[in-house]
Coordinates of C-alpha atoms and ligand atoms in Angstrom, one line a residue:
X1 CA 24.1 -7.4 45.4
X2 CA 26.7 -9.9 44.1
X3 CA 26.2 -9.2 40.4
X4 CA 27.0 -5.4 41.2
X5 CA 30.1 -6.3 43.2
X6 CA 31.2 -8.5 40.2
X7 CA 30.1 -5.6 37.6
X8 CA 29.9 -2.4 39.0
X9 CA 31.0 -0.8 35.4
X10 CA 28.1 -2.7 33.9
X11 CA 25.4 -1.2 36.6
X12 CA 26.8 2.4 36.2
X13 CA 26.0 1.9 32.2
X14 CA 22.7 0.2 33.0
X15 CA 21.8 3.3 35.1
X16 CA 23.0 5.8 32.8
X17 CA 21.6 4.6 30.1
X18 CA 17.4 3.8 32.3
X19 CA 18.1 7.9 33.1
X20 CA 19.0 8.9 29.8
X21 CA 15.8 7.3 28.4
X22 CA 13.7 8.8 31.3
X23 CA 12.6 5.4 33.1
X24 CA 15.3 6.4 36.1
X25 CA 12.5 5.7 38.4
X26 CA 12.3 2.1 37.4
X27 CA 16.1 1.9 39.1
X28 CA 15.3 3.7 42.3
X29 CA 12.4 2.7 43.0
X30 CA 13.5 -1.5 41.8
X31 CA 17.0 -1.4 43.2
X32 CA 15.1 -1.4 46.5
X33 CA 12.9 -4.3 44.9
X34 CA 15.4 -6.6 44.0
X35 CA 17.2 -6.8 46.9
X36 CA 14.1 -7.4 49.0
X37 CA 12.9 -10.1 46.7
X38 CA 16.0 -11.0 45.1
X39 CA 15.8 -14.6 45.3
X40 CA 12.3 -14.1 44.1
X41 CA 13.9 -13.9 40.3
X42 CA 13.9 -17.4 40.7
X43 CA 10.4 -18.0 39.6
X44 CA 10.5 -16.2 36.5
X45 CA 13.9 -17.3 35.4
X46 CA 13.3 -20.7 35.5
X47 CA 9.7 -19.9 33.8
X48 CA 12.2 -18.6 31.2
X49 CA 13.9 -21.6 31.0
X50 CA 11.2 -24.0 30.5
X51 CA 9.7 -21.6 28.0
X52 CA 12.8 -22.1 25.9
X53 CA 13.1 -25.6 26.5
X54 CA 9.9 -26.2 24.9
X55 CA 10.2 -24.3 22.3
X56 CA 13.1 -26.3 22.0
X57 CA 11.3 -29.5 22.0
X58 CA 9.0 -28.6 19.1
X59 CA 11.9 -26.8 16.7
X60 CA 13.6 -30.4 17.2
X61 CA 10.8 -32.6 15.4
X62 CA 8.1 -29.9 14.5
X63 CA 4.9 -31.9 15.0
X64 CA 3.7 -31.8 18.6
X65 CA 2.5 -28.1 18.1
X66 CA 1.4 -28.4 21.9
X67 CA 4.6 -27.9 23.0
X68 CA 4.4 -24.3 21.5
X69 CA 1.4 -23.2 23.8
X70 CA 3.4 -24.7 26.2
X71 CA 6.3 -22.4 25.6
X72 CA 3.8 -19.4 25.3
X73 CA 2.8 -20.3 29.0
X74 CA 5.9 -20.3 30.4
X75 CA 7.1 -17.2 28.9
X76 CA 4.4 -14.9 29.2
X77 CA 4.6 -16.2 33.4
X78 CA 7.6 -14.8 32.9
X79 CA 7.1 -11.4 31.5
X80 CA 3.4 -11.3 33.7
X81 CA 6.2 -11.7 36.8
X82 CA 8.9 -9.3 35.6
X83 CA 5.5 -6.4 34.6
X84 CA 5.0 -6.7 38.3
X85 CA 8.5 -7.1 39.9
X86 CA 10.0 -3.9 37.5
X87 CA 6.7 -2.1 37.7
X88 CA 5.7 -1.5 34.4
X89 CA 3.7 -0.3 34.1
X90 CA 4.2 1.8 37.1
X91 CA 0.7 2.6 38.6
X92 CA -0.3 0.1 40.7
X93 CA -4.0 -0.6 40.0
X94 CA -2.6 -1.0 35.9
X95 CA 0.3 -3.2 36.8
X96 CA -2.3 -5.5 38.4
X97 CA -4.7 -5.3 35.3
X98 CA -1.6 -5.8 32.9
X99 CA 0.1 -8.5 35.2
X100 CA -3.2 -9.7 35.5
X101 CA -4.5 -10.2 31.9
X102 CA -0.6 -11.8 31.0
X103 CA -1.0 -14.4 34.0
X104 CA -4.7 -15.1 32.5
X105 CA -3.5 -15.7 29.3
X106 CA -0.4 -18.0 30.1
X107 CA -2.8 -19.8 32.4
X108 CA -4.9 -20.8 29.2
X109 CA -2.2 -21.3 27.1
X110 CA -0.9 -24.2 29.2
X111 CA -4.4 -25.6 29.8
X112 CA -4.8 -25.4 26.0
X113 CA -1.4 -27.3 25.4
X114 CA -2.8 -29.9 27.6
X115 CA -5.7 -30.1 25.8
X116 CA -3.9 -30.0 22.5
X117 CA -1.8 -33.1 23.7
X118 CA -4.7 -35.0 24.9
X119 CA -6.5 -34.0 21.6
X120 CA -9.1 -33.5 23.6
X121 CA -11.6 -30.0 23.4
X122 CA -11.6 -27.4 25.6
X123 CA -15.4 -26.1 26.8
X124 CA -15.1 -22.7 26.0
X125 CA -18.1 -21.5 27.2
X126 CA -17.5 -22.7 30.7
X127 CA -13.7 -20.7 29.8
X128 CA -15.3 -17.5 28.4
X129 CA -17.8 -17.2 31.9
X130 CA -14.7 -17.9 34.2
X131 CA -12.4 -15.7 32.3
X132 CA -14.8 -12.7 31.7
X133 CA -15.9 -13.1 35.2
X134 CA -11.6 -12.4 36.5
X135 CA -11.5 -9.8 34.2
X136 CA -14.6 -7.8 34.9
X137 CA -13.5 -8.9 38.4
X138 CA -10.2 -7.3 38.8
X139 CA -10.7 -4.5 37.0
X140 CA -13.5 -3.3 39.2
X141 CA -11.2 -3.5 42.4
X142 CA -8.4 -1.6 40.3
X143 CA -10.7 1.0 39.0
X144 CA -13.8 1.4 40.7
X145 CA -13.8 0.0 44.5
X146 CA -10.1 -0.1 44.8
X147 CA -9.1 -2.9 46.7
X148 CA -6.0 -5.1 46.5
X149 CA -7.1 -7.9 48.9
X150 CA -10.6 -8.2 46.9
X151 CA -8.5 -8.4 43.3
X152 CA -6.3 -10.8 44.6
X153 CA -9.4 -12.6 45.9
X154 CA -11.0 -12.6 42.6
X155 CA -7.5 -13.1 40.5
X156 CA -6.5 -15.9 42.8
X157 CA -9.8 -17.9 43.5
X158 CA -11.2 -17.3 39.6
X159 CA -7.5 -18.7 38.0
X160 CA -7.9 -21.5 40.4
X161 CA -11.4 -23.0 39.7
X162 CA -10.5 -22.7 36.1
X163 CA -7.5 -24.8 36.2
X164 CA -9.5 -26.8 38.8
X165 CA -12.6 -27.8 36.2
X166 CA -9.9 -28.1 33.3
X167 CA -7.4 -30.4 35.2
X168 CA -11.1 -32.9 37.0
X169 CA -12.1 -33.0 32.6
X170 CA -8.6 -34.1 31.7
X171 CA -7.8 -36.5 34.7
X172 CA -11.5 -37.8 33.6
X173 CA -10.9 -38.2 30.6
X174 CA -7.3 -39.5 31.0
X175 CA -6.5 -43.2 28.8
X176 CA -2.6 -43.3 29.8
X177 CA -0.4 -42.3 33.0
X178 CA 1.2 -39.8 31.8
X179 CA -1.9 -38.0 31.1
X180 CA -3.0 -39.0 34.6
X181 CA -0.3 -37.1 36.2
X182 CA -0.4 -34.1 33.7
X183 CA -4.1 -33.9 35.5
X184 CA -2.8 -34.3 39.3
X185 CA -0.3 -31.8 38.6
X186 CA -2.7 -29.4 37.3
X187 CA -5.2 -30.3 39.9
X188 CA -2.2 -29.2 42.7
X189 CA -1.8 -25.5 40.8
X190 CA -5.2 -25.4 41.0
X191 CA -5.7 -25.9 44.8
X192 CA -2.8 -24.3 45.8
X193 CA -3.8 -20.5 45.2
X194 CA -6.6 -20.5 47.6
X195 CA -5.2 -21.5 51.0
X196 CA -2.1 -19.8 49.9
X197 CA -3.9 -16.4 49.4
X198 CA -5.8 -16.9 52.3
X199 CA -2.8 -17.5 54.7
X200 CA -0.2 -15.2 53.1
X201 CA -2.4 -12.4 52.9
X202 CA -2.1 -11.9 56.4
X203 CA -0.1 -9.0 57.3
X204 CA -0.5 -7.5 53.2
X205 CA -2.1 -4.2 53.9
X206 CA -4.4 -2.4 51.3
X207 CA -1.7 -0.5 50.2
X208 CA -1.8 1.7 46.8
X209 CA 2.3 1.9 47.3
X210 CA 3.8 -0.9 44.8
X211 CA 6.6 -1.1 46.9
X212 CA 4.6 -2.1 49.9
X213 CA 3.3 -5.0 48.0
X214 CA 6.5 -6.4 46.9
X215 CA 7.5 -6.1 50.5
X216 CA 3.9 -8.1 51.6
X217 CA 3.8 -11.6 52.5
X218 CA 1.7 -12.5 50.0
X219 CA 4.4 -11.3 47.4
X220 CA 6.7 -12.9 49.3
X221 CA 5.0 -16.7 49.8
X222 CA 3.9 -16.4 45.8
X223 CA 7.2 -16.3 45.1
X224 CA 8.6 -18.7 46.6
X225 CA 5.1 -21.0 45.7
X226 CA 6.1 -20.5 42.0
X227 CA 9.8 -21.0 42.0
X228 CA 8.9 -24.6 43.5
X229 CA 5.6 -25.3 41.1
X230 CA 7.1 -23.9 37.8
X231 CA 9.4 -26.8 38.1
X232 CA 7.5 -29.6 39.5
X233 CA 5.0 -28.3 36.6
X234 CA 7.7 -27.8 33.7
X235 CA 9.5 -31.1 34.8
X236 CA 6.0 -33.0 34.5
X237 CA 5.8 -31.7 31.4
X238 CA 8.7 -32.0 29.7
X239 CA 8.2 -35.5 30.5
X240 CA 4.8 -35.9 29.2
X241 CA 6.7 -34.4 25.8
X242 CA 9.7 -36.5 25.9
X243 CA 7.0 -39.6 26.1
X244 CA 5.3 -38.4 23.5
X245 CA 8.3 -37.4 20.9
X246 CA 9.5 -41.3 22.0
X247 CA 5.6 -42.7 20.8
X248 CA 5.7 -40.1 17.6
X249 CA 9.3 -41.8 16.3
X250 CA 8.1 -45.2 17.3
X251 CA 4.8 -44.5 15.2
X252 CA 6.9 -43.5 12.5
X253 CA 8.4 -46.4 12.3
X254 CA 5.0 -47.5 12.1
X255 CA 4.1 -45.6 9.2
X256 CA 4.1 -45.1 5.6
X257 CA 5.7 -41.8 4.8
X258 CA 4.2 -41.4 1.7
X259 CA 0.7 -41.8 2.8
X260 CA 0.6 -41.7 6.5
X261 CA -1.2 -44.6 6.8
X262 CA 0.8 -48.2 8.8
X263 CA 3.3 -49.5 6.9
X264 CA 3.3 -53.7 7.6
X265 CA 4.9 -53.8 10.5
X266 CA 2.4 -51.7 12.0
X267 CA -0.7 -53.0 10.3
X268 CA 0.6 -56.2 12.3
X269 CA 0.5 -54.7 15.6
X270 CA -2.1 -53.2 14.7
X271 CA -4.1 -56.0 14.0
X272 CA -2.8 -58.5 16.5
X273 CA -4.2 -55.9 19.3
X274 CA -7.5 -55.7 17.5
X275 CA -7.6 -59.5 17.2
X276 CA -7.1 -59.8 21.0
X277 CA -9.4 -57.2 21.5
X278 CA -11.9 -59.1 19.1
X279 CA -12.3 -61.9 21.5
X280 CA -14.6 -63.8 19.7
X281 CA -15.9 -61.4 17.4
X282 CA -15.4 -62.0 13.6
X283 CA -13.7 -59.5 11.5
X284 CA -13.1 -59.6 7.8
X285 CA -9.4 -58.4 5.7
X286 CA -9.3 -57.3 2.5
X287 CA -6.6 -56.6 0.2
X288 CA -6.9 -53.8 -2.7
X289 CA -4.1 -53.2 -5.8
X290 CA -4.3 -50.9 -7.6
X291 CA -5.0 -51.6 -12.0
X292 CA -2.5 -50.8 -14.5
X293 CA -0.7 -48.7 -12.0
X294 CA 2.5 -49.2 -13.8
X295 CA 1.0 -47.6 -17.0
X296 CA 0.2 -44.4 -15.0
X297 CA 3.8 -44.1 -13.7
X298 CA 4.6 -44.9 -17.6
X299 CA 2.3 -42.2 -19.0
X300 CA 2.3 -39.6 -15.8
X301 CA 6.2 -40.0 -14.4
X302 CA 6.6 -41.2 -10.4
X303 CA 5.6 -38.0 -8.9
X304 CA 1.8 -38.3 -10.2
X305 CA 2.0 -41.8 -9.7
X306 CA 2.6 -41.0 -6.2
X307 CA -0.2 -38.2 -6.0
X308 CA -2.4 -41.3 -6.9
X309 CA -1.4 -43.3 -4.2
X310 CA -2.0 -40.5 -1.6
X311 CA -5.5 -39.7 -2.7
X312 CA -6.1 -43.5 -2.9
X313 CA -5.0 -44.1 0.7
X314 CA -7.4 -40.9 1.5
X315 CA -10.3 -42.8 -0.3
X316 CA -10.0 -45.6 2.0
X317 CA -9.3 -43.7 5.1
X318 CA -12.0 -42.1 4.8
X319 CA -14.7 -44.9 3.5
X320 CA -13.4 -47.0 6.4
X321 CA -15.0 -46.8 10.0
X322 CA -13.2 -45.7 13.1
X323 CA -12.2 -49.3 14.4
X324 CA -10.7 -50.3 11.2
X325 CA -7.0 -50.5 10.5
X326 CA -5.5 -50.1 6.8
X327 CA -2.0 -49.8 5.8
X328 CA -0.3 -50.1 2.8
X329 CA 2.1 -52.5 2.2
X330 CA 4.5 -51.6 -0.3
X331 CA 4.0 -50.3 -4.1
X332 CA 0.2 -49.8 -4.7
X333 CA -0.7 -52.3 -2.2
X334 CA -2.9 -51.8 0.4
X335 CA -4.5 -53.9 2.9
X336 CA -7.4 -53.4 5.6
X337 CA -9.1 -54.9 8.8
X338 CA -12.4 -54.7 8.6
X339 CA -13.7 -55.4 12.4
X340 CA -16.6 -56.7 13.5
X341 CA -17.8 -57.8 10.3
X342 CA -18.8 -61.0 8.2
X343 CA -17.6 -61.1 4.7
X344 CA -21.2 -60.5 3.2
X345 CA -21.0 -57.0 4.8
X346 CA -17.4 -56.8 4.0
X347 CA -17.9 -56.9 0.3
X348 CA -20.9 -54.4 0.3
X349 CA -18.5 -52.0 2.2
X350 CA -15.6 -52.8 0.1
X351 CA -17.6 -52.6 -2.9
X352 CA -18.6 -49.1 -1.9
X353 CA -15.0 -48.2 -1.8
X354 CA -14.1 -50.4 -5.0
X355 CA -17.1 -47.6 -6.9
X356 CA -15.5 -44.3 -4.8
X357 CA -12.0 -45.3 -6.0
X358 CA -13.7 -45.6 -10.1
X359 CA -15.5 -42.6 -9.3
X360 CA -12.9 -39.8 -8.3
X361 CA -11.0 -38.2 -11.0
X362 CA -6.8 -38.1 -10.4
X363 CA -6.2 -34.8 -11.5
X364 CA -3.1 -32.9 -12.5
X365 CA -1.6 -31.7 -15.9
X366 CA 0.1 -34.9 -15.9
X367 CA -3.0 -37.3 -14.9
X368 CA -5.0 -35.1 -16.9
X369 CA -7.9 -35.8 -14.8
X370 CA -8.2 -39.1 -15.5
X371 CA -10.0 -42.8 -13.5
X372 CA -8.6 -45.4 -12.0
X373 CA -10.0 -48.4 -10.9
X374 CA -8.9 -51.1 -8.0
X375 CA -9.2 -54.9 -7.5
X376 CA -10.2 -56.5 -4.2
X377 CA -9.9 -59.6 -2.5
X378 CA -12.0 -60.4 1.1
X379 CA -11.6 -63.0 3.1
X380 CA -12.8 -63.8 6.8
X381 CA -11.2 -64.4 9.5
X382 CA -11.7 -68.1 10.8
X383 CA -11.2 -68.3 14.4
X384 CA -7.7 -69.7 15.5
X385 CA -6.2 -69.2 11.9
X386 CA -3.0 -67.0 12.0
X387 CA -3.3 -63.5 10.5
X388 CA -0.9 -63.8 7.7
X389 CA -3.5 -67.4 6.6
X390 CA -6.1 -64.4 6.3
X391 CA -4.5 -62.6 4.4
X392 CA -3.1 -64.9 2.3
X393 CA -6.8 -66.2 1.2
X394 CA -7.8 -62.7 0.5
X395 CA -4.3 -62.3 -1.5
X396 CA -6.0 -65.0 -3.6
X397 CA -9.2 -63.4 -4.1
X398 CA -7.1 -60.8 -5.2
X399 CA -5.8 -62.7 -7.9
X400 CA -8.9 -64.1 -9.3
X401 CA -10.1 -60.3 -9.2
X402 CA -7.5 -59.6 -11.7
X403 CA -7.2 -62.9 -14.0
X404 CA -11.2 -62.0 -14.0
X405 CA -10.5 -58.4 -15.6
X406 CA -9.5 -56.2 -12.6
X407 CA -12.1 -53.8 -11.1
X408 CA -13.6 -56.0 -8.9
X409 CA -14.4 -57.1 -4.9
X410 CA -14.4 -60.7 -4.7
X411 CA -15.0 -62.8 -1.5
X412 CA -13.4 -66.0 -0.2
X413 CA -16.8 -67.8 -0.5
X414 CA -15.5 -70.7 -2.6
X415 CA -13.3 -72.3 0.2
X416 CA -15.9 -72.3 2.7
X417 CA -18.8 -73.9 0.8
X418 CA -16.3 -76.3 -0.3
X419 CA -15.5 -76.8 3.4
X420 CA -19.3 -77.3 4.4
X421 CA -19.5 -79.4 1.7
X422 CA -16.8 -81.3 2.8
X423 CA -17.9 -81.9 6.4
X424 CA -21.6 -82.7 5.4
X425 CA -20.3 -85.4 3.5
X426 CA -18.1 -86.6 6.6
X427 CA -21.6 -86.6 8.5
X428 CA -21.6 -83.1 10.0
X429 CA -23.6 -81.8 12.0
X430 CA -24.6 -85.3 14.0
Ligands
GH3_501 P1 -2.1 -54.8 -12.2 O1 -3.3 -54.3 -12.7 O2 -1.9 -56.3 -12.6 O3 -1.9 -54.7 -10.7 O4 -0.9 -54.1 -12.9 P2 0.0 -53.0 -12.3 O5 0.7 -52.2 -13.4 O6 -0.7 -52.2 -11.3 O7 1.1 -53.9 -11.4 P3 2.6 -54.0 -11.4 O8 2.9 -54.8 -10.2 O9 3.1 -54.5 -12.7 O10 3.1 -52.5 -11.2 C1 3.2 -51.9 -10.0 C2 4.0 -50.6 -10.2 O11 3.9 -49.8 -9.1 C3 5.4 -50.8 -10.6 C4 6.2 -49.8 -9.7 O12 7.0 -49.0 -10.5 C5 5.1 -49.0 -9.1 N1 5.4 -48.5 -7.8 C6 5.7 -49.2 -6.7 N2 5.9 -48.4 -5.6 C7 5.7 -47.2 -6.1 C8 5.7 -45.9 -5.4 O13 5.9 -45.7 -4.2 N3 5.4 -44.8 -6.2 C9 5.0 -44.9 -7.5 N4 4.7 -43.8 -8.2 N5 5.0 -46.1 -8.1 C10 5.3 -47.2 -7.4
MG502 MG1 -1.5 -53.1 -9.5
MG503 MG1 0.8 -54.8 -7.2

């Protein structure tokens, strides 16, 4: 081979040094391997590859922790390939329950980072029955009916209805297009094992010789499958991650690092797509400051001050309901659309959060566990007024709240009576 020609002094060490530890069986009996499969390294190296390029990927940014499983996947394909193409171990009914159980398990861990990137749940029963079933599967055509066309049956068929059911829930459940193709791709590993097993099994004989089956068709076609679908699969997915580190920084830019929640600009996207969305429907904003913050950061120091404004932002996460957006927007500031809501509602569920906020205890050694209390402002959203008009009216309530002694939720009410008044007098309705 051409790597020997290059380095023969580094093949005489190599062999050495496999006798010398007692594994010089691995060289006779894989020297033979590699030059009858040696293209076949192909698969696994470029499994290799991906597996660090993911890995990669997540050390860059450290947050999409998907891309780890990811990198798991592709590296244990790896060493699941190089157990069976070195023969380690070297029994042939182990190797295949070794290979086996690594191919299994980088199988799920690249379901499982498809999952994790979809956030979406895996059904683990349906998982545990397929899995369990391989398994038990494989090991009795190792073990106790020895049979290498009925494990490969089992191995082959069982991986591939699991990927199938996994990739049919994800492409189902799929809300963009890159998830869409993640699914089709899948879908394609899936399908492909069976009429490959089936037609390359052809002239593999139930051999107990290793040799004999790295010399098989089958080997031979699996291969040459995998170099091919590692990279259509890897390339897919680096793609789906290099879309989604691109949405992560843009959402960043979108966010408040301090609390996580939007900063203004994205509060204002936000919104505007839940306006559109609204079509019609009314929805309420409200604006909340917090009271006497300033004499916290006086008494407490910034860093408290700042533990405040987390747990606040918590508070109203959590109070809120799923379509609602908050943000905060600057200093201890924070403002919220309230969908599908009139302003009587509004202010009950505001004032539910206005009493959470007086309730909780900020505690520290600097806070020394003490309460703080909010003001609010509501206002609704009339239909053709601009967001930043809302807002604005709320910003007013806001004000009142606090000329009227802080620790309140007050409600734009005033301007729309005075409106109704305003038109009955014109003559409205006629
Ligand atoms: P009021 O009840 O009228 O709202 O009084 P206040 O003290 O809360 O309002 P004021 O606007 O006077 O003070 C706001 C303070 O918030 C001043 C500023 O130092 C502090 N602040 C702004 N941004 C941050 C931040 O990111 N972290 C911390 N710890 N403090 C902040
Ligand atoms: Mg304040
Ligand atoms: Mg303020």
């Amino acid at each position: 081979m051409a790597w020997r020609r290059i380095c023969p002094d580094a093949t005489i060490t190599f062999t050495a040094a496999l006798q010398r530890i007692g594994a010089g069986h691995l060289l006779v009996h894989h020297r033979e391997l590699f030059t009858a499969t040696g293209w076949a390294v192909l698969a696994p190296f470029r499994s290799l590859v991906f597996g660090a390029a993911f890995f990669g990927l997540w050390w860059w940014q450290r947050r999409l922790r998907y891309l780890l499983y990811l990198s798991a996947s592709f590296t244990l394909f790896t060493i699941g390939m190089c157990a069976q193409t070195i023969g380690i171990p070297h029994d042939i009914a182990w190797n295949f329950m070794v290979s086996g159980s690594i191919y299994t398990a980088a199988l799920l861990a690249l379901l499982d980072g498809c999952y994790k990137r979809t956030s979406l749940k895996p059904r683990y029963a349906v998982r545990l029955c397929i899995v369990g079933l391989v398994l038990l599967g494989i090991s009795y055509f190792c073990f106790e009916d020895p049979s290498l066309k009925a494990r490969l049956y089992v191995m082959n068929f069982g991986l591939g209805v699991l990927t199938l059911v996994d990739a049919v829930y994800l492409g189902r459940a799929a809300k963009k297009m890159m998830d869409r193709i993640v699914a089709w791709v899948l879908l394609g590993l899936g399908v492909q094992g069976f009429p490959r097993t089936v037609l390359s099994f052809g002239t593999t004989g139930e051999s107990r010789d290793m040799m004999a089956f790295v010399h098989s068709s089958y080997w031979t076609w699996m291969n040459a499958t995998y170099a091919l679908l590692v990279v259509l699969v890897g390339l897919t997915l680096v793609a789906a991650a290099v879309a989604d580190v691109i949405e992560e920084l843009q959402g960043r830019a979108m966010e408040d690092p301090l609390t996580g929640l939007l900063n203004r600009r994205g509060f204002e996207e936000a919104a505007r797509k839940q306006i559109a969305k609204a079509k019609g429907r009314c929805f309420s904003v409200a604006v909340c400051d917090i009271d006497h913050f300033k004499a916290i950061n006086d008494a407490c120091g910034h860093v408290d001050g700042d533990a405040v404004l987390v747990k606040v932002a918590e508070l109203l996460r959590e109070k809120l309901r799923r379509g609602d957006v908050v943000a905060r927007f600057g200093g201890e500031e924070f403002v919220m659309l309230l969908s599908d809501i009139h302003r009587e509602d509004a202010r009950d569920l505001i004032e539910r959060l206005r009493r959470a906020v007086e309730d909780v205890r900020f505690g520290s050694e600097g806070l020394k566990w003490r309460r703080i209390t909010a003001s609010f402002g509501i206002a609704e959203y009339r239909v053709g007024e601009e967001l930043e008009d809302v807002i604005r009216r709320a910003d007013k309530m806001l004000y009142v709240a606090k000329r009227n002694g802080r620790n309140s939720a007050l409600v734009d009410w005033l301007r729309l009576e005075v409106q109704v008044e305003m038109l009955t007098e014109a003559g409205w309705p006629r």
